[in-house]
Tab-separated table of C-alpha atoms in Angstrom:
chain	number	residue	atom	x	y	z
A	16	MET	CA	-2.624	3.378	-4.503
A	17	LEU	CA	-3.233	-0.033	-6.189
A	18	ALA	CA	-4.587	2.037	-9.138
A	19	GLY	CA	-1.212	3.913	-9.344
A	20	LEU	CA	0.284	0.475	-9.447
A	21	ALA	CA	-2.010	-1.128	-11.993
A	22	ARG	CA	-1.506	-0.777	-15.748
A	23	GLY	CA	-3.817	1.291	-17.743
A	24	THR	CA	-6.638	3.576	-16.654
A	25	SER	CA	-8.687	3.084	-13.586
A	26	GLN	CA	-11.669	5.261	-12.334
A	27	LEU	CA	-12.332	5.740	-8.838
A	28	GLU	CA	-15.922	6.902	-7.595
A	29	GLY	CA	-16.779	8.185	-4.117
A	30	LEU	CA	-12.976	8.905	-3.377
A	31	LEU	CA	-12.790	11.134	-0.033
A	32	THR	CA	-11.418	14.618	-0.765
A	33	GLY	CA	-9.501	15.186	2.583
A	34	ALA	CA	-5.917	16.004	2.851
A	35	ASP	CA	-4.388	12.375	3.384
A	36	VAL	CA	-5.974	11.469	-0.124
A	37	LYS	CA	-4.486	14.341	-1.782
A	38	SER	CA	-0.822	13.768	-0.134
A	39	THR	CA	-1.098	10.269	-1.333
A	40	ALA	CA	-2.208	11.484	-5.023
A	41	ARG	CA	0.695	13.878	-4.858
A	42	VAL	CA	3.407	11.392	-4.003
A	43	LEU	CA	1.923	9.076	-6.879
A	44	ARG	CA	2.153	11.768	-9.376
A	45	GLN	CA	5.858	11.987	-8.358
A	46	LEU	CA	6.297	8.619	-8.939
A	47	GLY	CA	4.653	8.966	-12.529
A	48	ALA	CA	0.987	8.186	-12.471
A	49	ASP	CA	-1.329	10.701	-14.165
A	50	ILE	CA	-4.123	11.334	-11.782
A	51	SER	CA	-6.915	13.808	-12.126
A	52	SER	CA	-8.171	16.385	-10.000
A	53	ILE	CA	-9.811	15.227	-6.733
A	54	ARG	CA	-13.095	17.095	-6.282
A	55	ASP	CA	-16.196	16.521	-3.979
A	56	GLY	CA	-18.580	14.186	-6.627
A	57	SER	CA	-16.013	13.682	-9.360
A	58	THR	CA	-14.701	10.496	-10.843
A	59	VAL	CA	-11.120	10.227	-10.487
A	60	THR	CA	-9.174	9.038	-13.253
A	61	VAL	CA	-5.649	7.367	-12.641
A	62	LYS	CA	-3.552	6.595	-15.813
A	63	ALA	CA	-0.388	4.351	-14.721
A	64	SER	CA	2.087	2.257	-16.267
A	65	ARG	CA	5.397	1.910	-14.220
A	66	ILE	CA	6.497	3.320	-11.026
A	67	SER	CA	9.670	5.830	-11.934
A	68	ARG	CA	12.308	7.306	-10.022
A	69	PRO	CA	11.217	10.615	-8.409
A	70	ALA	CA	13.053	13.810	-9.102
A	71	SER	CA	12.605	15.140	-5.588
A	72	ARG	CA	11.668	14.287	-2.046
A	73	LEU	CA	8.319	12.496	-1.602
A	74	ASN	CA	6.468	14.877	0.558
A	75	CYS	CA	3.684	12.922	2.507
A	76	GLY	CA	2.237	16.131	4.036
A	77	ASN	CA	0.604	15.237	7.477
A	78	SER	CA	-0.339	11.538	6.334
A	79	GLY	CA	1.170	8.876	8.349
A	80	THR	CA	-0.904	6.530	6.126
A	81	THR	CA	0.493	7.940	2.938
A	82	ALA	CA	4.132	7.675	4.442
A	83	ARG	CA	3.985	4.226	5.923
A	84	LEU	CA	2.090	2.351	2.854
A	85	MET	CA	4.459	3.961	0.459
A	86	LEU	CA	7.437	2.521	2.330
A	87	GLY	CA	5.629	-0.735	1.200
A	88	ILE	CA	5.558	-0.128	-1.954
A	89	LEU	CA	8.758	1.667	-2.558
A	90	ALA	CA	10.219	-1.479	-0.918
A	91	GLY	CA	9.817	-3.558	-4.084
A	92	GLN	CA	11.701	-0.626	-6.476
A	93	ARG	CA	14.924	-0.739	-7.620
A	94	PHE	CA	15.563	2.742	-7.040
A	95	GLY	CA	16.241	5.318	-3.889
A	96	ALA	CA	13.506	7.697	-2.898
A	97	THR	CA	13.221	9.994	0.210
A	98	LEU	CA	10.113	10.544	2.061
A	99	THR	CA	9.506	13.517	4.259
A	100	GLY	CA	6.415	15.388	5.569
A	101	ASP	CA	5.255	18.314	7.558
A	102	ALA	CA	6.586	19.062	11.092
A	103	SER	CA	4.069	16.817	12.682
A	104	LEU	CA	4.691	13.873	10.542
A	105	ARG	CA	8.437	14.062	10.925
A	106	ARG	CA	7.866	13.174	14.400
A	107	ARG	CA	5.758	10.328	14.132
A	108	PRO	CA	7.268	6.717	14.520
A	109	MET	CA	8.032	4.775	11.463
A	110	ARG	CA	10.109	1.543	12.961
A	111	ARG	CA	7.065	-0.752	13.119
A	112	VAL	CA	7.005	-0.546	9.284
A	113	THR	CA	10.609	-0.154	8.421
A	114	GLU	CA	12.023	-3.132	10.624
A	115	PRO	CA	9.844	-5.794	8.805
A	116	LEU	CA	10.667	-4.246	5.449
A	117	ARG	CA	14.463	-4.334	6.438
A	118	ALA	CA	13.832	-8.088	7.075
A	119	MET	CA	12.761	-8.429	3.401
A	120	GLY	CA	15.838	-6.754	1.992
A	121	ALA	CA	14.930	-3.214	1.857
A	122	GLU	CA	17.751	-0.647	2.392
A	123	ILE	CA	16.411	2.122	4.488
A	124	GLN	CA	18.386	4.907	5.912
A	125	GLU	CA	17.136	7.071	8.892
A	126	ARG	CA	18.157	10.583	9.197
A	127	GLY	CA	16.426	11.646	12.643
A	128	GLY	CA	16.066	8.526	14.516
A	129	ASP	CA	12.660	6.731	14.137
A	130	ALA	CA	10.843	9.169	11.934
A	131	LEU	CA	10.803	11.009	8.666
A	132	PRO	CA	12.980	11.907	6.458
A	133	LEU	CA	13.536	8.110	5.306
A	134	THR	CA	15.679	7.218	2.184
A	135	ILE	CA	14.707	3.719	1.053
A	136	ARG	CA	16.085	1.772	-1.824
A	137	GLY	CA	14.075	-1.648	-2.518
A	138	GLY	CA	14.742	-4.202	-5.110
A	139	ARG	CA	15.086	-7.944	-4.682
A	140	LEU	CA	13.097	-8.802	-1.623
A	141	ARG	CA	12.879	-12.005	0.609
A	142	PRO	CA	9.357	-13.619	1.362
A	143	LEU	CA	8.406	-12.888	5.299
A	144	THR	CA	6.878	-14.220	7.733
A	145	TYR	CA	5.749	-11.928	10.274
A	146	THR	CA	3.645	-11.511	13.480
A	147	THR	CA	3.133	-7.891	14.164
A	148	PRO	CA	3.400	-6.423	17.667
A	149	VAL	CA	0.206	-4.642	17.466
A	150	ALA	CA	-2.758	-4.820	15.406
A	151	SER	CA	-2.281	-2.193	12.539
A	152	ALA	CA	-3.879	-2.027	9.266
A	153	GLN	CA	-0.928	0.354	8.094
A	154	ILE	CA	1.882	-2.252	9.240
A	155	LYS	CA	-0.111	-5.119	7.410
A	156	SER	CA	-0.877	-2.947	4.208
A	157	ALA	CA	2.918	-2.100	3.882
A	158	LEU	CA	3.812	-5.417	4.071
A	159	LEU	CA	1.233	-6.463	1.399
A	160	PHE	CA	2.365	-3.939	-0.810
A	161	ALA	CA	5.955	-5.149	-0.333
A	162	GLY	CA	4.887	-8.114	-1.132
A	163	LEU	CA	3.028	-7.148	-4.483
A	164	THR	CA	5.929	-4.648	-5.877
A	165	GLY	CA	8.583	-7.079	-4.793
A	166	ARG	CA	7.049	-10.359	-5.943
A	167	VAL	CA	7.522	-12.309	-2.912
A	168	ALA	CA	5.199	-14.257	-0.516
A	169	VAL	CA	4.063	-12.624	2.733
A	170	THR	CA	2.439	-14.113	5.606
A	171	ILE	CA	1.011	-11.905	8.351
A	172	ARG	CA	-0.230	-12.617	11.805
A	173	GLU	CA	-1.962	-9.970	14.005
A	174	PRO	CA	-2.827	-9.914	17.819
A	175	TYR	CA	-6.359	-9.205	16.936
A	176	ARG	CA	-7.694	-8.127	13.386
A	177	SER	CA	-7.226	-4.592	12.326
A	178	ARG	CA	-9.351	-3.006	9.507
A	179	ASP	CA	-9.403	-5.147	6.259
A	180	HIS	CA	-9.600	-2.781	3.440
A	181	THR	CA	-6.480	-3.435	1.496
A	182	GLU	CA	-7.078	-7.144	1.833
A	183	ARG	CA	-10.448	-6.942	0.232
A	184	LEU	CA	-8.994	-4.742	-2.613
A	185	PHE	CA	-6.561	-7.455	-3.072
A	186	VAL	CA	-8.993	-10.183	-3.362
A	187	HIS	CA	-11.188	-8.236	-5.841
A	188	LEU	CA	-8.397	-7.340	-8.045
A	189	GLY	CA	-7.316	-11.151	-8.078
A	190	LEU	CA	-3.997	-10.476	-6.304
A	191	GLY	CA	-3.478	-14.167	-4.603
A	192	LEU	CA	-4.776	-13.141	-1.129
A	193	HIS	CA	-6.271	-15.566	1.476
A	194	GLU	CA	-6.261	-16.648	5.009
A	195	ARG	CA	-4.260	-19.513	6.228
A	196	ARG	CA	-4.759	-20.833	10.025
A	197	GLY	CA	-5.702	-17.261	11.042
A	198	ALA	CA	-2.813	-15.544	9.096
A	199	ILE	CA	-3.064	-13.261	5.865
A	200	VAL	CA	-1.234	-14.862	3.150
A	201	TYR	CA	-0.094	-13.035	-0.162
A	202	GLU	CA	1.450	-15.348	-2.403
A	203	HIS	CA	2.555	-13.875	-5.708
A	204	PRO	CA	1.318	-15.417	-9.045
A	205	VAL	CA	3.514	-16.451	-11.699
A	206	ALA	CA	2.117	-13.974	-14.078
A	207	PRO	CA	0.691	-11.166	-12.025
A	208	THR	CA	-1.985	-8.935	-13.616
A	209	PHE	CA	-4.778	-7.236	-12.057
A	210	HIS	CA	-8.425	-8.960	-12.940
A	211	ARG	CA	-10.020	-7.564	-16.017
A	212	SER	CA	-12.730	-4.800	-14.997
A	213	ALA	CA	-13.116	-5.020	-11.175
A	214	CYS	CA	-15.717	-3.201	-8.763
A	215	LEU	CA	-14.318	-2.129	-5.309
A	216	SER	CA	-16.137	-0.577	-2.263
A	217	ARG	CA	-15.482	2.000	0.241
A	218	ALA	CA	-17.554	0.135	2.627
A	219	THR	CA	-16.804	-0.220	6.279
A	220	PRO	CA	-14.494	-3.186	7.175
A	221	ARG	CA	-15.840	-6.154	8.336
A	222	ARG	CA	-14.173	-8.225	10.698
A	223	ARG	CA	-14.397	-11.848	9.504
A	224	ARG	CA	-12.519	-14.452	7.714
A	225	SER	CA	-13.514	-14.165	4.112
A	226	TRP	CA	-13.865	-11.320	1.706
A	227	SER	CA	-16.998	-11.059	-0.724
A	228	ARG	CA	-17.637	-8.610	-3.272
A	229	PRO	CA	-19.154	-5.375	-2.292
A	230	PRO	CA	-21.086	-2.725	-4.047
A	231	CYS	CA	-18.977	-1.192	-6.728
A	232	SER	CA	-17.267	2.264	-6.422
A	233	LEU	CA	-13.819	1.672	-8.184
A	234	LYS	CA	-13.668	0.440	-11.836
A	235	ALA	CA	-10.354	-0.911	-13.130
A	236	ALA	CA	-9.957	-0.821	-16.692
A	237	SER	CA	-7.403	-2.007	-19.127
A	238	CYS	CA	-5.348	-3.178	-16.081
């Protein structure tokens, strides 16, 4: 997803080839990203410039991660988009993500209660300080993406630390994220750009209070 938001070309190595990853790639393609085929052992190339209004509903398949994190990304976009999924995904709750996004200023219309399909229209967001009701990497990542795309500060506290893949990716791309008194804090820079060429990892998460550079598996060039 970060490669789909970066300007220029990114190369991803060691990317999983499961259905959730392919659902994410499909949605990003609908939003204007050029993503090469995802196959075992291949280097996946992502060429992106600016997210654009989709021509049809964004189909997240069976991927709750795709749906919830894309809600965060779309919260910062000044157009409307509708997310849907298969029958199973349309029964899964989304309000733990949509409620804080609404507090930031995103307009979200529910058609079937606390589930997909949802139509979101983002734009001018407000900074957010939020304590999640449960420790959830999906909630946390959606709010960090909203801060990134909406260009506002976000402070998140959790009952206990959830997986930190998104935080480590933000740090290694130079995206203004740090920890302050136990909270995860994203502060949008005045002139945001992803750092030069960056190397990122698919390593397992570490439950600690700092993030250090892991082995390389993603190369973001010309960002």
